[in-house]
PDB file of C-alpha atoms in Angstrom:
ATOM      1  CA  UNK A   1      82.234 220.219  17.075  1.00 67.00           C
ATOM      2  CA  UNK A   2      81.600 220.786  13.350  1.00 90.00           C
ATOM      3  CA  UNK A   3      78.762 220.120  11.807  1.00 96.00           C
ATOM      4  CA  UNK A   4      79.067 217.545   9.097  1.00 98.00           C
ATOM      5  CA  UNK A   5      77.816 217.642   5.974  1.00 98.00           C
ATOM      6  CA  UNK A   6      75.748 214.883   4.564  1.00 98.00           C
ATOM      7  CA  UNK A   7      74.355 214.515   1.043  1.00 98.00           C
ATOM      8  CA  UNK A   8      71.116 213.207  -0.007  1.00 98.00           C
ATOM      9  CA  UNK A   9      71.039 212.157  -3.376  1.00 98.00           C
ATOM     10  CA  UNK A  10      67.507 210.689  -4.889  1.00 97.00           C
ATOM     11  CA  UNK A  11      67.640 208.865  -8.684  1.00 97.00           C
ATOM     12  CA  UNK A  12      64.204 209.284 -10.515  1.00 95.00           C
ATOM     13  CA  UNK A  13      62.675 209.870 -13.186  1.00 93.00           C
ATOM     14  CA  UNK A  14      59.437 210.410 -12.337  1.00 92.00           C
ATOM     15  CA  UNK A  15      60.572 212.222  -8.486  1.00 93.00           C
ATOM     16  CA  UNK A  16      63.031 214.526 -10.772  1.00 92.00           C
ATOM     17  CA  UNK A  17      59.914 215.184 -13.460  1.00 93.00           C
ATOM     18  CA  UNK A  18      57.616 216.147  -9.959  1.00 90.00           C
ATOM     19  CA  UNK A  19      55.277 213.402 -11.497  1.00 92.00           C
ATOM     20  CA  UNK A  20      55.187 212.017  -7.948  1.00 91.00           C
ATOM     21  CA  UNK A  21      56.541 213.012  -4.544  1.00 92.00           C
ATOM     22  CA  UNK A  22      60.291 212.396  -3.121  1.00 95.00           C
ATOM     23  CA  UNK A  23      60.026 209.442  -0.173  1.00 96.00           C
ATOM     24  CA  UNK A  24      63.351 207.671  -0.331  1.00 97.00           C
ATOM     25  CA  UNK A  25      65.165 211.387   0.137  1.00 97.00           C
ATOM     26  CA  UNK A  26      62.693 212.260   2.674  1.00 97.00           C
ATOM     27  CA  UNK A  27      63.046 208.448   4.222  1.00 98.00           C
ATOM     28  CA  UNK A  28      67.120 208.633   4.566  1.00 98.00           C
ATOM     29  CA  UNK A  29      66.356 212.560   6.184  1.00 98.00           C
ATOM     30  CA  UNK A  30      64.426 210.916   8.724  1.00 98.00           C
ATOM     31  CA  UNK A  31      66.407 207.892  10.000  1.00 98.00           C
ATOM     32  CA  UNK A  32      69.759 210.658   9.952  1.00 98.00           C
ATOM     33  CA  UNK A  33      67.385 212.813  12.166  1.00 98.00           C
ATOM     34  CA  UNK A  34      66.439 210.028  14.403  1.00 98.00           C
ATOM     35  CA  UNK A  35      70.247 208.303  14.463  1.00 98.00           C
ATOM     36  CA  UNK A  36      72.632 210.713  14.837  1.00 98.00           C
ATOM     37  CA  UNK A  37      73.424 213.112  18.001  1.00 98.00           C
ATOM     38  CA  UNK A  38      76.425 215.223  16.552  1.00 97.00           C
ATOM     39  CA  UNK A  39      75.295 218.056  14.682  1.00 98.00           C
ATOM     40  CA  UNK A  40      74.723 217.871  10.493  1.00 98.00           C
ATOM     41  CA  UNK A  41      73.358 219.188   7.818  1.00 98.00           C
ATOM     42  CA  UNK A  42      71.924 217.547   4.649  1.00 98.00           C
ATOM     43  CA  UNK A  43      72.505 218.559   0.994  1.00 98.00           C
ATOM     44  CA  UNK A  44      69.995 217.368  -1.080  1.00 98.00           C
ATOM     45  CA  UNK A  45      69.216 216.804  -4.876  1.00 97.00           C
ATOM     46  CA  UNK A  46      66.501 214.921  -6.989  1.00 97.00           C
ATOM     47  CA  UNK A  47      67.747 213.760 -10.077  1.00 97.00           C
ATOM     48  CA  UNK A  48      66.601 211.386 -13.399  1.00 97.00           C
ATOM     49  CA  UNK A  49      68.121 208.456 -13.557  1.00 96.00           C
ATOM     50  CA  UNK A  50      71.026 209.513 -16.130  1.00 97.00           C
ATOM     51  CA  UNK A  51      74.662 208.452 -15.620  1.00 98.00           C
ATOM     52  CA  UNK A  52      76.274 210.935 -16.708  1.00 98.00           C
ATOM     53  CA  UNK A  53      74.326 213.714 -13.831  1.00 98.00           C
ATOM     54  CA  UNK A  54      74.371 210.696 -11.644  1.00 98.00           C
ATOM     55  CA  UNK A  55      78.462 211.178 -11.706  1.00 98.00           C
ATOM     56  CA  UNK A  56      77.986 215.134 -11.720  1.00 98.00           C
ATOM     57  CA  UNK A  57      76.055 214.987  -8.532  1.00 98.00           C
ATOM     58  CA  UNK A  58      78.259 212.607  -6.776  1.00 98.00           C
ATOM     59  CA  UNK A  59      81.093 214.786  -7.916  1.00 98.00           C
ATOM     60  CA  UNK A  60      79.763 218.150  -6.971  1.00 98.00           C
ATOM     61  CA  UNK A  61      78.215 216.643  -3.059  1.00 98.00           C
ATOM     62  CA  UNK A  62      81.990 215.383  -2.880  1.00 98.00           C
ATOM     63  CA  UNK A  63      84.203 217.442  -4.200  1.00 98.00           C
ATOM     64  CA  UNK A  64      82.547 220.937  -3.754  1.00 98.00           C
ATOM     65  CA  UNK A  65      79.684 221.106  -1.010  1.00 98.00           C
ATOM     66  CA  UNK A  66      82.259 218.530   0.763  1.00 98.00           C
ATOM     67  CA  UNK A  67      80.191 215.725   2.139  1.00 98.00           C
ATOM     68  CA  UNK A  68      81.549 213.312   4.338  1.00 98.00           C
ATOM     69  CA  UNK A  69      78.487 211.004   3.263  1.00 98.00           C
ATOM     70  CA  UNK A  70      76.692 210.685   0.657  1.00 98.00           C
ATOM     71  CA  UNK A  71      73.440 208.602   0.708  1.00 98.00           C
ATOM     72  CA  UNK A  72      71.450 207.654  -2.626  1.00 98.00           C
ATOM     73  CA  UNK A  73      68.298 206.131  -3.255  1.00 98.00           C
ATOM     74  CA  UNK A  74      66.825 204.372  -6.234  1.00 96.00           C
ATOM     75  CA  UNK A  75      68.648 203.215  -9.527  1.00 95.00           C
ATOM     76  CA  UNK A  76      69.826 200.182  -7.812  1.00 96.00           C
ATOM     77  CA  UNK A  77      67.923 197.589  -9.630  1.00 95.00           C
ATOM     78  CA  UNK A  78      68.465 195.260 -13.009  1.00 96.00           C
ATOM     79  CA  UNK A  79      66.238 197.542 -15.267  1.00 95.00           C
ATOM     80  CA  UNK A  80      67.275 199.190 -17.812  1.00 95.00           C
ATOM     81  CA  UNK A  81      67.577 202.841 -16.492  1.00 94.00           C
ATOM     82  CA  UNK A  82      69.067 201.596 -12.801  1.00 96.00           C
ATOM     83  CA  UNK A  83      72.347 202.863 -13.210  1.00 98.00           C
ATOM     84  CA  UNK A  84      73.087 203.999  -9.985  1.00 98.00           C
ATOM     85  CA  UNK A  85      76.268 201.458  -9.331  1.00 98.00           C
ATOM     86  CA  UNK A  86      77.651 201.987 -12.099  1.00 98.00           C
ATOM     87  CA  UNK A  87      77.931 205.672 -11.911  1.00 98.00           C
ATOM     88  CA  UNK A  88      79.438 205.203  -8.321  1.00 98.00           C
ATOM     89  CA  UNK A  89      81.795 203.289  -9.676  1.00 98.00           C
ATOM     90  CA  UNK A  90      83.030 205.579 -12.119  1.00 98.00           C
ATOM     91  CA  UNK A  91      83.625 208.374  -9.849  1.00 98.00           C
ATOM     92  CA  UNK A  92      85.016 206.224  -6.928  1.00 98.00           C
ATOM     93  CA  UNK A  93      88.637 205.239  -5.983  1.00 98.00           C
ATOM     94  CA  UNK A  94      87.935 202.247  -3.955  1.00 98.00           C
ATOM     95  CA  UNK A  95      84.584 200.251  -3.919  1.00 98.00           C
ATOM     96  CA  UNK A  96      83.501 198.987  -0.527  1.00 98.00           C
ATOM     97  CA  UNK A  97      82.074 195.607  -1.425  1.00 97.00           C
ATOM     98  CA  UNK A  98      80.937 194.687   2.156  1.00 98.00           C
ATOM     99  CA  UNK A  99      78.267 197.385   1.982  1.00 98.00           C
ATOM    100  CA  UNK A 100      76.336 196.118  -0.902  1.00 97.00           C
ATOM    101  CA  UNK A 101      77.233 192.620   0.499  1.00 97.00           C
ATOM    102  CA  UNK A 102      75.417 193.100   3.645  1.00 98.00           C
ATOM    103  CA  UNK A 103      72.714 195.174   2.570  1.00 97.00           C
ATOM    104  CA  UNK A 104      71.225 192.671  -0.007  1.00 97.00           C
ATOM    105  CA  UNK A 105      71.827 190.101   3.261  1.00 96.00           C
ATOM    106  CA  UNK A 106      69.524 192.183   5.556  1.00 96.00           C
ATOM    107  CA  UNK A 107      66.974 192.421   3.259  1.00 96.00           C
ATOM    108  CA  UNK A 108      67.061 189.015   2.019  1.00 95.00           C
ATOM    109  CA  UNK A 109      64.768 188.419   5.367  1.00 95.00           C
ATOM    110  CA  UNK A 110      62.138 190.681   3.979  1.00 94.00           C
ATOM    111  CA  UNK A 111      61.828 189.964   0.596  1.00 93.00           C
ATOM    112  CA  UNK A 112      63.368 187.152  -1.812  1.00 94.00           C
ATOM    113  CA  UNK A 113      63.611 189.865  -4.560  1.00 94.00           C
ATOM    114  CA  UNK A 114      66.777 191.659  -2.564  1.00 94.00           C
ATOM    115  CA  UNK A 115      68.828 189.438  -4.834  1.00 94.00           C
ATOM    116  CA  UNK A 116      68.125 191.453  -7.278  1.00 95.00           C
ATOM    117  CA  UNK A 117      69.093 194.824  -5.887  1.00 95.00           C
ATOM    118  CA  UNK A 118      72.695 196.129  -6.799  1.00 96.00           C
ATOM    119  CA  UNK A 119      73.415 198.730  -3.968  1.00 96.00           C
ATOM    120  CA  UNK A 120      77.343 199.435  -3.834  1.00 97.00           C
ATOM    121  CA  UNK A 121      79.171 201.641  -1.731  1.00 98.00           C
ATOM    122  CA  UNK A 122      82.855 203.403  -2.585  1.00 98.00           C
ATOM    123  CA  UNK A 123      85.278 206.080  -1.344  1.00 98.00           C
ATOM    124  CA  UNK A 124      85.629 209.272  -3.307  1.00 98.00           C
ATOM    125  CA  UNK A 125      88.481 211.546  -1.645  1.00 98.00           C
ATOM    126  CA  UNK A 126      86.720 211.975   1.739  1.00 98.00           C
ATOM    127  CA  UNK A 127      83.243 210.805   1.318  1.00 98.00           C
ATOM    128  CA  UNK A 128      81.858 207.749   1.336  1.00 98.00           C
ATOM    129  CA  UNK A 129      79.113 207.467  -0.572  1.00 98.00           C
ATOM    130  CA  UNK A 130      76.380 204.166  -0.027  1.00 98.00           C
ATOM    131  CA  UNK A 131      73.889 203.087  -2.640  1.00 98.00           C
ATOM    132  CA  UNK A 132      70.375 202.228  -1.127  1.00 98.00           C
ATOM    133  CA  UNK A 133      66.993 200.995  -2.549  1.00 95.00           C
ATOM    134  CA  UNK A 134      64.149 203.397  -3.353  1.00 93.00           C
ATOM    135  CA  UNK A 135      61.652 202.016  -1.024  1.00 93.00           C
ATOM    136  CA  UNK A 136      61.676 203.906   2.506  1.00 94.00           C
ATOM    137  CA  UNK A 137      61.248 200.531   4.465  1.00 93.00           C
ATOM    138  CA  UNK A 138      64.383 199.396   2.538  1.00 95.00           C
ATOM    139  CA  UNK A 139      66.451 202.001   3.068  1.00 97.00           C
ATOM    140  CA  UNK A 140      65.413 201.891   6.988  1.00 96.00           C
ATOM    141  CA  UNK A 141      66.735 197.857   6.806  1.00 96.00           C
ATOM    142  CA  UNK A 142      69.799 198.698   5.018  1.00 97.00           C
ATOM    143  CA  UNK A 143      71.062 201.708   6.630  1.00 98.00           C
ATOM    144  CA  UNK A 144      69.820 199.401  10.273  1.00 97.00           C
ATOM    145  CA  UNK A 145      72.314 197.220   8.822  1.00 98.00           C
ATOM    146  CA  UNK A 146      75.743 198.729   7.939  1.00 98.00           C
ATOM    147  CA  UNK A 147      75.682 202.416   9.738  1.00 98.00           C
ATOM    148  CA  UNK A 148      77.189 200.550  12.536  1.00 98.00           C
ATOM    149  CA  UNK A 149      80.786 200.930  10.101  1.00 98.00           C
ATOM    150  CA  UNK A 150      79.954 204.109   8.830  1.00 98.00           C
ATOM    151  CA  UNK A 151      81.709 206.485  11.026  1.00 98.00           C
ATOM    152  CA  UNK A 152      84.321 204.623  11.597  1.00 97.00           C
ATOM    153  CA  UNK A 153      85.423 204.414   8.101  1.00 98.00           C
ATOM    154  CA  UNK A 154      83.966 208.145   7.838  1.00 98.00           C
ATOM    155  CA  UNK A 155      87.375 208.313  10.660  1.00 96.00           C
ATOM    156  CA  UNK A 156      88.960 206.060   8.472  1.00 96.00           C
ATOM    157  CA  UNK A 157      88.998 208.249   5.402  1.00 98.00           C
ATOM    158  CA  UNK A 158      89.398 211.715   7.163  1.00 96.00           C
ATOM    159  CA  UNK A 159      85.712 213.104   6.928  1.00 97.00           C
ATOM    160  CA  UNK A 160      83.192 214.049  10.130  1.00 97.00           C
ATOM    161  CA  UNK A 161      83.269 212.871  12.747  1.00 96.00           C
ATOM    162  CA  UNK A 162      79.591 211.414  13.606  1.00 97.00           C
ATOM    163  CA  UNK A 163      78.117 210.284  17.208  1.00 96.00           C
ATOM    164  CA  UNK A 164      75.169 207.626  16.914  1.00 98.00           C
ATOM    165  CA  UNK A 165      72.276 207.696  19.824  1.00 98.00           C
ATOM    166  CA  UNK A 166      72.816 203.844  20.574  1.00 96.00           C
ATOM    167  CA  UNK A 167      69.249 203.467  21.724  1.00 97.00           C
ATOM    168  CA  UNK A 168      68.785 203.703  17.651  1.00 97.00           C
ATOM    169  CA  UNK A 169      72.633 202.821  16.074  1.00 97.00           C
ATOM    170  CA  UNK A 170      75.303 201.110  18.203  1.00 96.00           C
ATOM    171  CA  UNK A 171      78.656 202.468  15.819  1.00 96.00           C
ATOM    172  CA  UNK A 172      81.651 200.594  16.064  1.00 95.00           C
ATOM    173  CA  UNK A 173      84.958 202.484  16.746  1.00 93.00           C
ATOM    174  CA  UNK A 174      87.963 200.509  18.283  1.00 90.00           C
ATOM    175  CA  UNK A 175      89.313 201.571  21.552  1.00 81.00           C
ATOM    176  CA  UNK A 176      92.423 203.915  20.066  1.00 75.00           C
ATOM    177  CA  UNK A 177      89.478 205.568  17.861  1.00 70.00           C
ATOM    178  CA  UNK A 178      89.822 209.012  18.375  1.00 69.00           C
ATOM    179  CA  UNK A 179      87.953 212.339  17.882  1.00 69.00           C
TER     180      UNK A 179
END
């Protein structure tokens, strides 16, 4: 089995400046670690929250270290410098409304603010790459919500293959699924 390749992309300021510590990077690491059995390896980046390295980064995890998923954290709210969405957008062929759809759902149970958050998810070549919130108990809730799809449509789109420990992540495959 090969071992997938799975890019961790943090949007900060202040994390990319080292004025405080990396948690939402850290936060994804973690529930990966705990979730999936089939072997991976993570490729990760801090950047400031700038468009235009925002679409570099998703670029380069896609097109050259060849991620099969790419995970980002922060830049998905309404101020000013959250322009996380937008720069998936831009580098994305198909957008992959249901993620962001559900996400702000699960969360709406935690806070009344999630209707405020603007994660997105879209298809570049053969990564998919998911928009989450900054905040580590957020991105737990979010990725609790729609990794159930992911590597299925990771099957879907011809990248890894990953197994889920279902004591943590029941995935969905259909029964003529195949490895």
């Amino acid at each position: 089995m090969s071992t997938a390749r799975i890019g961790i992309l943090t949007i900060s300021d202040r994390a990319s400046r080292g004025v405080y510590a990396d948690k939402g990077g850290p936060a994804i690491h973690a529930w990966l670690s705990r979730v999936l059995l089939s072997p991976w390896e993570a490729v990760a980046r801090v950047i400031p929250d700038e468009q235009p390295q925002i679409e570099d980064a998703l670029r380069e995890l896609s097109d050259i270290e060849a991620c099969s998923l790419i995970v980002t954290t922060g830049g998905t709210g309404p101020a000013l410098r959250d322009v996380t969405p937008e720069a998936t957008e831009a580098v994305c062929t198909k957008m992959m409304a249901g993620f962001g759809e559900l996400m702000r759902g699960a969360s709406l149970k935690f806070v009344p603010t999630a209707i405020l958050s603007r994660q997105a998810a879209g298809i570049r070549g053969k990564s998919l790459i998911i928009n989450l919130p900054g905040k580590p108990s957020a991105i737990d809730d979010c990725l609790n919500a729609v990794f159930p799809a992911v590597p299925y449509c990771l099957d879907l789109i011809e990248g890894a293959w990953l197994e889920t420990d279902p004591q943590h992540c029941v995935a969905f495959r259909p029964g003529q699924a195949k490895k």
